[in-house]
Structures are given as C-alpha cells and as structure tokens.
Amino acid sequence: MIFSYYPGCTLKNKAQDLDRYARLSAEALGFTLEELDEWQCCGGAYSMAKDEIASKLSSVRALNSAKAQGRDLVTLCSACHNVLKQANADMAGDAEFSLHANNYMQLDEPYHGETKVLHYLEVLRDVVGFDALKAAVKNPLTGKKVASYYGCLLLRPGKVMQMDNPENPQIMEDFIRALGATPVLYPYRNECCGGYIAMEDPALAQKKSTAVMESAADMQADCMVTACPLCLYNLQKNAVTNSQVPVLYFTELLAEALGVKG
C-alpha cells in the first residue's frame, strides 16, 4: 500500500533521522510513504481567524495533491497533522472558506475536503493493526517502562481530529504494548509543554515542560515518547529537573523494535 506523505519542515531538515526511521519502518510493515512533490510549510499552527486564507493555502495544496494521486495523506508530526486536518475540515464544512481558497488557487477542479488525513500512528492502528505490528517486532522492548506524551495538538480539537479520546487516549499506550514495552500513565501526558510560548515567555515554558518531565519521572518511567517534534525539542531543552527522563520520538522507538534503526 502506498500513502501520499507530508514530512513537514522539522522532519525534513532538523530531524531527518526521525523521518528515515518512519520510512524504514513503513517498508518493514508493508506500506510505502511517497513524499508529495513541491510541498510547502503548513505554518505550524492553524489560525482561528475565518478571514485568514493565505496562510492555509499550502495545506490545501498538499491535500489537493494527495487527492490527485488518489491516496490518503499521512504525516508524522502532530503540528502538521493538526493543521492539515483542520484545513481539510474547513474545506469540507465551511462554504465561505472553501470558496475563497478555491478562488485563490484556481485549481482545475475545486477541492472540498476529499482527502483522508492520517497520522502515522493511525496507520499503525487502523491499517497495519497493532497485533500485526506486535508480530513484526524483532527486538521487543521487554521491561522498558515508557510514558506517552500526547501534548496539545495530536488530539484537539476533538471533533476535528477524531483520532482518540482527547481526555483519556490510548493509541500511544497500545503502540507501546505492541512493541513489548510497558506503558506508564501519569497526570501530565495531555498537558501543554509550553513549546509555543518558549520565545515569548521562556520561564513559563520551562515551568510547563519541567512539570511534564517530573510527572513522568514520579511514575518511574524509563523514557518518554512523543509524536510532536516541537514537544520533543522543548522537553529536551527546557525541562529543568534532577529526574531527567530521556525523550524519544515514536518513530525511533518503532525502528528500534522492528530492527531497522541501524
């Protein structure tokens, strides 16, 4: 199976290993990520202003490109996934926004939200299946206690993302179990790490990321796993605590378990 693939700026530039782990793991599991041609930055955050059109057009172009290929669109990054999913929902359900966006773009055929947007974790759960993933594991992470960090963007707004229960999710815990590790539940797994305010208010960002890290450490986690490059960076760089818990991206953990990390 082939999916259209939107890597996003961070995974294409600053975190290329995490992108490579995803591609290698996909091939090991029987599907292919085919990168879109000439994709552009999604913007990293979705504007709530209804009259803000221009900043959202790059996402609409990516969605329309996947439509032209007749494929679902997959991304690894929580921020990219959030922006693409919200842009897609507005193109499908907001007639005024859709009209303006299509008028700007002058497509051969108007786009109205036809593309299905999936996070890589959804592919593992809903297409591959966690049982099949478990069967494909070469190096089970037996004995490792892993704390999932969902952050702000993967699950919210819930009515649009529709990926998991935003208050009590389990997709990452099920992913961890499939790799042979033990998931660790802790109070701050859905709380903001402060990544979006790191430049404006470094002290508050530090406070938030430290609270997340200490919450996982209090539950004796061996490491944390996230699906957001911004959260990964912020937790690694801004958390100040004596209980430093290693933070990994989910594709690195996946590649390690599948034996393709090398």
XYZ file of C-alpha atoms in Angstrom:
262
model
C 0.000 0.000 0.000
C 1.227 3.483 -0.888
C 0.321 6.641 1.009
C 0.956 10.233 0.000
C 3.374 11.622 2.552
C 3.753 15.105 4.016
C 7.010 15.153 6.025
C 6.853 18.750 7.238
C 9.726 21.167 7.799
C 11.252 19.795 11.007
C 11.450 16.158 9.945
C 12.753 17.130 6.531
C 15.514 19.381 7.857
C 16.448 19.265 11.551
C 15.248 15.743 12.387
C 15.975 13.690 9.297
C 16.727 10.529 11.287
C 13.171 10.510 12.622
C 11.842 10.729 9.063
C 14.192 7.930 7.963
C 13.055 5.689 10.827
C 9.453 6.176 9.715
C 10.176 5.271 6.093
C 12.237 2.193 7.002
C 9.593 1.023 9.475
C 6.845 1.520 6.905
C 8.652 -0.706 4.392
C 9.183 -3.352 7.086
C 5.445 -3.285 7.778
C 4.372 -3.466 4.129
C 3.467 0.103 3.203
C 5.245 2.978 1.472
C 5.361 6.698 2.160
C 5.633 8.585 -1.133
C 6.573 12.197 -0.500
C 4.446 14.855 -2.166
C 6.113 16.952 -4.847
C 6.769 20.597 -4.030
C 5.030 20.663 -0.657
C 5.361 23.806 1.461
C 5.368 24.529 5.204
C 1.944 24.067 6.798
C 2.537 27.081 9.049
C 2.882 25.091 12.261
C -0.331 26.456 13.795
C -3.858 26.835 12.441
C -5.292 30.329 12.568
C -8.778 30.576 14.007
C -9.477 33.774 12.055
C -12.079 32.957 9.436
C -10.805 35.658 7.077
C -7.233 34.342 7.190
C -6.875 32.434 3.915
C -3.355 32.859 2.560
C -1.520 31.082 5.405
C -3.696 27.997 4.931
C -3.265 27.563 1.188
C -0.098 25.463 1.430
C -2.060 22.861 3.398
C -4.876 22.919 0.856
C -2.350 22.401 -1.958
C -0.934 19.368 -0.165
C -4.404 17.964 0.395
C -5.325 18.513 -3.230
C -2.091 16.856 -4.390
C -2.972 13.744 -2.409
C -6.459 13.842 -3.924
C -4.941 13.943 -7.418
C -2.903 10.848 -6.545
C -5.999 9.089 -5.224
C -4.356 8.364 -1.880
C -4.739 9.095 1.814
C -2.327 11.703 3.158
C -0.051 10.658 6.034
C 2.140 12.795 8.277
C 4.290 12.054 11.333
C 4.222 15.438 13.007
C 1.427 16.364 15.409
C 1.573 20.021 14.357
C 1.422 19.232 10.626
C -1.315 16.686 11.233
C -3.329 19.209 13.211
C -3.038 21.940 10.580
C -3.776 19.629 7.649
C -6.751 18.080 9.421
C -8.253 21.438 10.360
C -7.706 22.859 6.868
C -9.367 19.778 5.415
C -12.341 20.102 7.759
C -12.821 23.750 6.790
C -12.590 22.948 3.088
C -15.296 20.327 3.588
C -17.566 22.147 6.029
C -17.032 25.902 5.703
C -18.522 27.004 2.388
C -17.178 30.556 2.586
C -13.629 29.488 3.395
C -13.723 26.808 0.700
C -14.976 29.307 -1.889
C -12.231 31.835 -1.084
C -9.471 29.197 -1.003
C -10.547 27.681 -4.307
C -10.814 31.120 -5.901
C -7.272 31.913 -4.770
C -5.837 28.659 -6.067
C -7.663 28.400 -9.402
C -7.474 24.598 -9.436
C -8.553 22.567 -12.434
C -11.193 21.074 -10.154
C -12.299 22.643 -6.836
C -11.147 20.935 -3.665
C -13.754 20.257 -0.989
C -12.014 18.115 1.617
C -11.994 14.800 -0.247
C -8.604 13.632 1.063
C -8.420 11.471 4.168
C -5.706 12.717 6.540
C -3.994 10.169 8.786
C -1.325 10.383 11.415
C 1.286 7.624 11.144
C 0.054 6.235 14.457
C -3.411 5.837 12.922
C -1.893 3.861 10.064
C -0.271 1.549 12.589
C -3.535 1.135 14.485
C -6.144 1.106 11.718
C -4.316 -0.159 8.630
C -1.448 -2.340 9.838
C -3.094 -3.227 13.146
C -1.307 -3.387 16.478
C -1.479 -7.193 16.514
C 0.354 -7.319 13.176
C 2.837 -4.754 14.459
C 3.495 -6.902 17.516
C 4.109 -9.906 15.274
C 6.631 -7.909 13.212
C 8.726 -6.821 16.210
C 12.277 -8.208 16.086
C 13.638 -6.591 19.244
C 10.828 -6.424 21.801
C 11.289 -3.659 24.350
C 10.562 -6.012 27.211
C 10.961 -4.493 30.661
C 11.111 -0.891 29.428
C 8.610 1.469 31.073
C 7.557 4.113 28.558
C 5.487 7.234 29.249
C 3.458 8.578 26.308
C 3.354 12.328 25.867
C 0.407 13.460 23.714
C 0.724 17.213 24.148
C -1.785 19.731 22.798
C -2.117 19.104 19.089
C -2.463 15.384 18.444
C -5.999 15.042 19.810
C -7.522 18.532 19.868
C -9.896 19.898 18.749
C -11.514 16.515 19.324
C -14.414 16.998 16.901
C -11.984 17.617 14.058
C -9.071 15.331 14.901
C -11.270 12.321 15.784
C -8.175 10.251 16.463
C -8.781 9.140 20.033
C -10.496 10.243 23.225
C -8.838 13.638 23.903
C -9.226 13.269 27.675
C -8.284 9.617 28.044
C -6.416 8.480 24.916
C -4.899 5.049 24.484
C -3.399 4.914 20.984
C 0.159 5.540 22.148
C -0.176 3.173 25.099
C -1.410 0.453 22.716
C 1.511 1.261 20.419
C 3.936 0.853 23.322
C 2.402 -2.501 24.282
C 2.729 -3.732 20.691
C 6.480 -3.040 20.880
C 6.754 -5.154 24.020
C 7.225 -2.299 26.486
C 5.036 -1.315 29.434
C 3.095 1.968 29.173
C 3.277 4.346 32.119
C 0.257 6.523 32.875
C 0.962 9.879 34.511
C -1.122 13.023 35.132
C 0.596 15.379 32.659
C 0.538 13.259 29.495
C -2.094 15.550 27.883
C -0.805 18.859 29.245
C 0.948 21.561 27.209
C 4.762 21.510 27.317
C 4.945 25.265 26.675
C 6.567 24.935 23.252
C 4.516 27.682 21.627
C 5.427 30.252 24.273
C 9.121 29.399 24.572
C 10.193 32.552 22.733
C 7.707 34.923 24.385
C 7.876 33.607 27.952
C 10.835 31.235 28.458
C 10.232 30.952 32.200
C 6.665 29.739 31.760
C 7.700 27.327 29.009
C 10.372 25.948 31.319
C 7.852 25.566 34.144
C 5.425 23.648 31.926
C 7.999 21.320 30.388
C 9.540 20.653 33.798
C 6.123 19.720 35.213
C 5.599 17.203 32.408
C 9.043 15.676 32.869
C 8.734 15.414 36.651
C 5.274 13.902 36.370
C 6.647 11.073 34.211
C 9.661 10.635 36.471
C 7.426 10.361 39.543
C 5.810 7.312 37.926
C 9.240 5.713 37.375
C 9.211 5.962 33.584
C 12.430 4.858 31.882
C 11.749 7.183 28.954
C 9.071 9.305 27.321
C 7.792 9.041 23.757
C 6.092 11.793 21.763
C 4.748 12.350 18.249
C 5.469 16.093 18.119
C 8.925 17.416 17.108
C 8.278 20.695 18.926
C 7.400 18.859 22.136
C 10.476 16.664 21.726
C 12.756 19.679 21.438
C 11.075 21.639 24.212
C 11.097 18.794 26.728
C 14.739 18.013 25.974
C 15.971 21.609 26.093
C 13.715 23.430 28.552
C 12.856 20.980 31.313
C 14.946 21.665 34.417
C 14.826 18.763 36.840
C 17.068 16.310 38.664
C 14.912 13.493 37.304
C 15.775 13.850 33.616
C 13.841 11.243 31.636
C 15.066 10.563 28.072
C 12.566 11.768 25.444
C 12.288 9.828 22.182
C 10.272 10.281 19.032
C 7.841 7.448 18.392
C 9.453 6.515 15.055
C 12.813 5.943 16.759
C 11.223 3.564 19.248
C 9.387 1.829 16.393
C 12.519 1.404 14.267
C 14.422 0.021 17.241
C 11.750 -2.585 17.938
C 11.468 -3.569 14.266
C 15.248 -3.932 13.947
C 15.636 -1.310 11.200
C 17.125 1.574 13.186
C 20.750 0.871 12.160
